PDB file of C-alpha atoms in Angstrom:
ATOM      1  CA  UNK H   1      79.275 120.334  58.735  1.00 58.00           C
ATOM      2  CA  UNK H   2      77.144 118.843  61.285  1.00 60.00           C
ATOM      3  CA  UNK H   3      78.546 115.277  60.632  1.00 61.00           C
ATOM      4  CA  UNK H   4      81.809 116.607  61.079  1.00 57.00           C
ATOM      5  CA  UNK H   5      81.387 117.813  64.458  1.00 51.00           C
ATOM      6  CA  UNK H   6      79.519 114.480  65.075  1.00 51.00           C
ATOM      7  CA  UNK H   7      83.160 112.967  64.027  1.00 49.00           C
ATOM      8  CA  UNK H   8      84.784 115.137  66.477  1.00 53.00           C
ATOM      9  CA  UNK H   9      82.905 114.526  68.853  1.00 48.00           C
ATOM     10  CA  UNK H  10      82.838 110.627  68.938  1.00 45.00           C
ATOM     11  CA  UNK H  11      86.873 110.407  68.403  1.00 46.00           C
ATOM     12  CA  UNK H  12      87.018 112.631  71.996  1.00 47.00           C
ATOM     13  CA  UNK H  13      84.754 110.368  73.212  1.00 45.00           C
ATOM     14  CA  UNK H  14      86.869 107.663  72.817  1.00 45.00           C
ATOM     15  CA  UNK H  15      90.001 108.826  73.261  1.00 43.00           C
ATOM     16  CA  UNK H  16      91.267 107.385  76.806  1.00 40.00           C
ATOM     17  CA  UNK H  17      90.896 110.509  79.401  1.00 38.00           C
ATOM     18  CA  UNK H  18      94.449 111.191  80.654  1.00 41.00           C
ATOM     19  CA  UNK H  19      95.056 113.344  83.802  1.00 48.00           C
ATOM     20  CA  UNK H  20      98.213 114.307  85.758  1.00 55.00           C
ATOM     21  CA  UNK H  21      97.719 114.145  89.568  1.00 65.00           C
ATOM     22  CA  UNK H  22     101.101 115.473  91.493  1.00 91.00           C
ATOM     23  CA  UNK H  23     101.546 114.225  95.274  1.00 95.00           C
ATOM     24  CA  UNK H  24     103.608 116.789  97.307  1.00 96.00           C
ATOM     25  CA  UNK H  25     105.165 115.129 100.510  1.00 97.00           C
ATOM     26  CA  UNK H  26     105.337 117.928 102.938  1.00 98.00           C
ATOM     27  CA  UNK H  27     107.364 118.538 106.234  1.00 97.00           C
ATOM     28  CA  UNK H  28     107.509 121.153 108.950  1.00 97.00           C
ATOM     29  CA  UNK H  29     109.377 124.235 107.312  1.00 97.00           C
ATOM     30  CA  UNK H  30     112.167 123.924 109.996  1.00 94.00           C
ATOM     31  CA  UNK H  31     112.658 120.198 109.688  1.00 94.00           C
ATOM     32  CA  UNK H  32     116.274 119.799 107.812  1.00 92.00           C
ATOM     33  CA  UNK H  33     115.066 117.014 105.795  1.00 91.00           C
ATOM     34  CA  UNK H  34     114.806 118.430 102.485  1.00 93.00           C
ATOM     35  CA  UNK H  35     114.373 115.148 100.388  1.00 93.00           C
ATOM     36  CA  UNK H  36     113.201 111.604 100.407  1.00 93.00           C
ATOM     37  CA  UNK H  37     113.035 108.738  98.497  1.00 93.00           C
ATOM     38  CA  UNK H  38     110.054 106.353  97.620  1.00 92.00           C
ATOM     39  CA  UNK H  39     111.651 103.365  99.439  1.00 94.00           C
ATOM     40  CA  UNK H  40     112.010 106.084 102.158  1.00 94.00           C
ATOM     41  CA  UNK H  41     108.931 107.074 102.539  1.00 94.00           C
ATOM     42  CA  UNK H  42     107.293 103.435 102.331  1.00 94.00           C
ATOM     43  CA  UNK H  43     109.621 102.637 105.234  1.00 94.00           C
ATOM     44  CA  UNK H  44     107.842 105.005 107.102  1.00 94.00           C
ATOM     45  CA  UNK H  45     104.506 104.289 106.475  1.00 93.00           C
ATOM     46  CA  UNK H  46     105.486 100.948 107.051  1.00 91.00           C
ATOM     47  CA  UNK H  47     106.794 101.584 110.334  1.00 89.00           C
ATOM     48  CA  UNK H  48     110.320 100.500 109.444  1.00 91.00           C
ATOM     49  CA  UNK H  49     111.607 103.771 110.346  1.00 91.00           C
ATOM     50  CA  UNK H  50     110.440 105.687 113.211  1.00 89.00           C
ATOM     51  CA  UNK H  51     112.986 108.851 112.573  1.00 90.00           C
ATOM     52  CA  UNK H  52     113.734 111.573 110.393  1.00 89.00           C
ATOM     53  CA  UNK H  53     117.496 111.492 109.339  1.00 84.00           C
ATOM     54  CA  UNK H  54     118.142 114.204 112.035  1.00 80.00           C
ATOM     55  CA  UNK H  55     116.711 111.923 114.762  1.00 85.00           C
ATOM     56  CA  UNK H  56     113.737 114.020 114.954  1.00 86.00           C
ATOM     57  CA  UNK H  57     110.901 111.579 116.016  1.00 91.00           C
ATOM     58  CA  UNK H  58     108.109 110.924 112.716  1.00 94.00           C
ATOM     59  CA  UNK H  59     104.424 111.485 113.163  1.00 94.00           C
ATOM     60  CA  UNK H  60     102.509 110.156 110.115  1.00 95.00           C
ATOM     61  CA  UNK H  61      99.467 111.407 108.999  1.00 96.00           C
ATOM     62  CA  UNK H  62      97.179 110.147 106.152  1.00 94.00           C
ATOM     63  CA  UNK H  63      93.831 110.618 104.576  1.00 94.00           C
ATOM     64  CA  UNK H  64      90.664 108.970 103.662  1.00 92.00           C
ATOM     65  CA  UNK H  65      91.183 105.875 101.684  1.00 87.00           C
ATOM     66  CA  UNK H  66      87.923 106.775  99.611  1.00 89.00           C
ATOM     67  CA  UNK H  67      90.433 109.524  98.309  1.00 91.00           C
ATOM     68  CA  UNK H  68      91.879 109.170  95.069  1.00 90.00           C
ATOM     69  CA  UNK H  69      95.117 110.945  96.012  1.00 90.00           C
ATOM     70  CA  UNK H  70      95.293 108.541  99.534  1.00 91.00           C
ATOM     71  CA  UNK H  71      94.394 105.280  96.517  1.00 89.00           C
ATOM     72  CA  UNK H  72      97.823 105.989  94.440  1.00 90.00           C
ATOM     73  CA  UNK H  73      99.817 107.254  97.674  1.00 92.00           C
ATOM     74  CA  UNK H  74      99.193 103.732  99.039  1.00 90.00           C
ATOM     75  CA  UNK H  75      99.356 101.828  96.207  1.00 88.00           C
ATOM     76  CA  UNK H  76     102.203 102.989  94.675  1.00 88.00           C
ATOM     77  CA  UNK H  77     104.361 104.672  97.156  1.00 91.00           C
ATOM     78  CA  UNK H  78     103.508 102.294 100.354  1.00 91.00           C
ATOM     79  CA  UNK H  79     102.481  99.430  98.341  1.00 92.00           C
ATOM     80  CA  UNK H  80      99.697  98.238 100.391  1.00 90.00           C
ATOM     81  CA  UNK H  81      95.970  99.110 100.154  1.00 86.00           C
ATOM     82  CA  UNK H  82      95.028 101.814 103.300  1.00 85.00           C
ATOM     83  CA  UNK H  83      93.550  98.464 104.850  1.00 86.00           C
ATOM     84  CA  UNK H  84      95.857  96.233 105.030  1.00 89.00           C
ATOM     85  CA  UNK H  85      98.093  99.172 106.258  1.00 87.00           C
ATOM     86  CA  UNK H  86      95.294  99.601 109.313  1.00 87.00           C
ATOM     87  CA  UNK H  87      95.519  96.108 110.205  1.00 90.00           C
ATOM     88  CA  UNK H  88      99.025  96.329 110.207  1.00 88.00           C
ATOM     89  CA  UNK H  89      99.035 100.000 112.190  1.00 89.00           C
ATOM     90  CA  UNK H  90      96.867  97.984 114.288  1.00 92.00           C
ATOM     91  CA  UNK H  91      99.056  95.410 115.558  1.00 90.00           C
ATOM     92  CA  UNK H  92     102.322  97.654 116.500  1.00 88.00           C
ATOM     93  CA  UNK H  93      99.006 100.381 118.231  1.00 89.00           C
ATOM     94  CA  UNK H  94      98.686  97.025 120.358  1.00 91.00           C
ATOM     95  CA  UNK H  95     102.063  96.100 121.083  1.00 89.00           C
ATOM     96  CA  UNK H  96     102.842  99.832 121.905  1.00 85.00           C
ATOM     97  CA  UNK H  97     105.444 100.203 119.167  1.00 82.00           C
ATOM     98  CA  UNK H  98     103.233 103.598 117.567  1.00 83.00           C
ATOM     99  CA  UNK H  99     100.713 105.796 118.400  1.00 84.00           C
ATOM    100  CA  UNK H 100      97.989 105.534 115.990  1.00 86.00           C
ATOM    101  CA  UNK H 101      98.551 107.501 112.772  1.00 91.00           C
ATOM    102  CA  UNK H 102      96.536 110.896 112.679  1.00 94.00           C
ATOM    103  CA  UNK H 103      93.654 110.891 109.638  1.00 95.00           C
ATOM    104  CA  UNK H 104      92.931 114.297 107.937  1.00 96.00           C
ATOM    105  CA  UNK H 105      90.010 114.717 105.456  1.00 95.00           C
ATOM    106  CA  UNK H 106      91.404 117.135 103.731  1.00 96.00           C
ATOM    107  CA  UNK H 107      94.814 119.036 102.013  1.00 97.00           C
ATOM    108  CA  UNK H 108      94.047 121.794 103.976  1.00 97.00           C
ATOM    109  CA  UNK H 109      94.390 120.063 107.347  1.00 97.00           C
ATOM    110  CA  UNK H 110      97.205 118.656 106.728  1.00 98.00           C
ATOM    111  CA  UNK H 111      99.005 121.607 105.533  1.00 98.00           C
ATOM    112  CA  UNK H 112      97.765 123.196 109.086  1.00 98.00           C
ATOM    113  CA  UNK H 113      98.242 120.072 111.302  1.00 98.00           C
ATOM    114  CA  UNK H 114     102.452 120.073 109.707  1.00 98.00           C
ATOM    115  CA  UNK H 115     103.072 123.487 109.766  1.00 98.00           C
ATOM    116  CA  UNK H 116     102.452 123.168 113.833  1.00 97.00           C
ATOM    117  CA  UNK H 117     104.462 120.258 114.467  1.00 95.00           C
ATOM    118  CA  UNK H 118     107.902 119.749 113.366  1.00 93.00           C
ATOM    119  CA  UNK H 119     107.501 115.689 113.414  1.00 93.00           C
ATOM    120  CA  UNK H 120     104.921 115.559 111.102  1.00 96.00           C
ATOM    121  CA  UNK H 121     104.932 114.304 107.492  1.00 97.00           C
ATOM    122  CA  UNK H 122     101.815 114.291 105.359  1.00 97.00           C
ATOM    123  CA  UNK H 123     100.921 114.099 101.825  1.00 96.00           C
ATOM    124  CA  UNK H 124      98.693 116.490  99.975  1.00 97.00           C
ATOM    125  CA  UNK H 125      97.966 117.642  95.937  1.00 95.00           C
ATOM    126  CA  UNK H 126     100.497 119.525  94.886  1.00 95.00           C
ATOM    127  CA  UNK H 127      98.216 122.061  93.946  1.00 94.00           C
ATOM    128  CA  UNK H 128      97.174 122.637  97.002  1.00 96.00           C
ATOM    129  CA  UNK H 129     100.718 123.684  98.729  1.00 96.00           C
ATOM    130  CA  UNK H 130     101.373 126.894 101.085  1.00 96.00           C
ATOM    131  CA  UNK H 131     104.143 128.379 102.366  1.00 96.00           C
ATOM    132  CA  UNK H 132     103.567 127.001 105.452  1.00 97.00           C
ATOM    133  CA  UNK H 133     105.188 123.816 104.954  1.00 98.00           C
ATOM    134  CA  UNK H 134     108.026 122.430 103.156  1.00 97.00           C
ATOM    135  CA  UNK H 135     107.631 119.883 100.095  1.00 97.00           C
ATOM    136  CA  UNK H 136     110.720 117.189 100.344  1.00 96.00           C
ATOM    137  CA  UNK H 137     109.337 115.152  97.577  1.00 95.00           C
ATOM    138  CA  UNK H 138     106.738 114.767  94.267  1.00 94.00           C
ATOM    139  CA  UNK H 139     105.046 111.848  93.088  1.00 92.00           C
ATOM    140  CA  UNK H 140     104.244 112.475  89.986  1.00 85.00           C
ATOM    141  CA  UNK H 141     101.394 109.788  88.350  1.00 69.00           C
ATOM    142  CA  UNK H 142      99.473 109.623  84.959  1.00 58.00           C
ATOM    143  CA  UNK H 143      95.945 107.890  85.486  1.00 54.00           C
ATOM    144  CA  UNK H 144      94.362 106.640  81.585  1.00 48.00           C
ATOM    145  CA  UNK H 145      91.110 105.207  82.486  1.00 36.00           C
ATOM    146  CA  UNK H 146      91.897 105.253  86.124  1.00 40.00           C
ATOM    147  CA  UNK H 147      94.656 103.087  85.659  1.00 32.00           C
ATOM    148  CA  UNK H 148      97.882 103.024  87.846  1.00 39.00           C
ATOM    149  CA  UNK H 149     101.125 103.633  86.696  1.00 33.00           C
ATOM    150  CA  UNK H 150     104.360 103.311  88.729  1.00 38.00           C
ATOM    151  CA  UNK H 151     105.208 107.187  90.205  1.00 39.00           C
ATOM    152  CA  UNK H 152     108.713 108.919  89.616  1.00 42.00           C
ATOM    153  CA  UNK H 153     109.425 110.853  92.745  1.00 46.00           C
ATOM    154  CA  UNK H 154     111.902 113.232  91.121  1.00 41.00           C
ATOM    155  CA  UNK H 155     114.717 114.432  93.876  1.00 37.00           C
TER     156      UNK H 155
END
């Protein structure tokens, strides 16, 4: 019996570890965007688009890049690391083309910091939403290993 659960117990061992990490992308509750798309949202982050679709002015907010949720949001959705995208942030801070994107250390700041102001956008784990704030979007990722895989933002 006990070599058995030995068995067991070496087969979970090295079976890859597979978890399912959901982004929510979350708005203002008032603010009439109710979806977005990935290449949306990289635009944004990107600074290619400054604007909701209602012409309601976008402030971005982000978290720590030590974060594994801020790791795939980057990676995947904004396809830069959260450095790069500071040098770049940088450069329009400089030139006066943005204000310098507002860094929260937690889901729960964010959640508070969008519910006050309609031009926010933020991302947070899904399992951390409220009714405060409206979800437009999900990126949905499987990690094996801590691997990336590309998200599906379902809409």
């Amino acid at each position: 019996m006990t070599q058995i659960i030995k068995w067991i117990l070496l087969v979970a061992l090295l079976l890859p570890s597979i978890a399912q990490a959901d982004i929510a992308i979350i708005v203002h509750n008032s603010n009439t965007t109710n979806s977005i798309s990935k290449a949306e949202l990289k635009n944004i982050y990107r600074v290619r688009v400054s604007h909701f679709i209602n012409s309601t002015p976008i402030i971005i907010s982000y978290q720590p890049a030590e974060k594994e949720l801020s790791q795939h949001f980057f990676s995947h959705v904004v396809e830069k690391s959260l450095t790069q995208l500071n040098r770049f942030w940088a450069t329009k801070i400089f030139s006066g083309r943005m204000e310098r994107p507002l860094q929260f250390t937690e889901d729960a700041l964010v959640i508070k910091w969008v519910s006050q102001n309609i031009n926010g956008i933020g991302y947070i784990d899904e399992s951390n939403l409220t009714n405060s704030v409206k979800k437009i979007a999900t990126i949905q990722f499987t990690t094996e290993n801590q691997s990336k895989t590309e998200p599906s933002i379902p809409l």
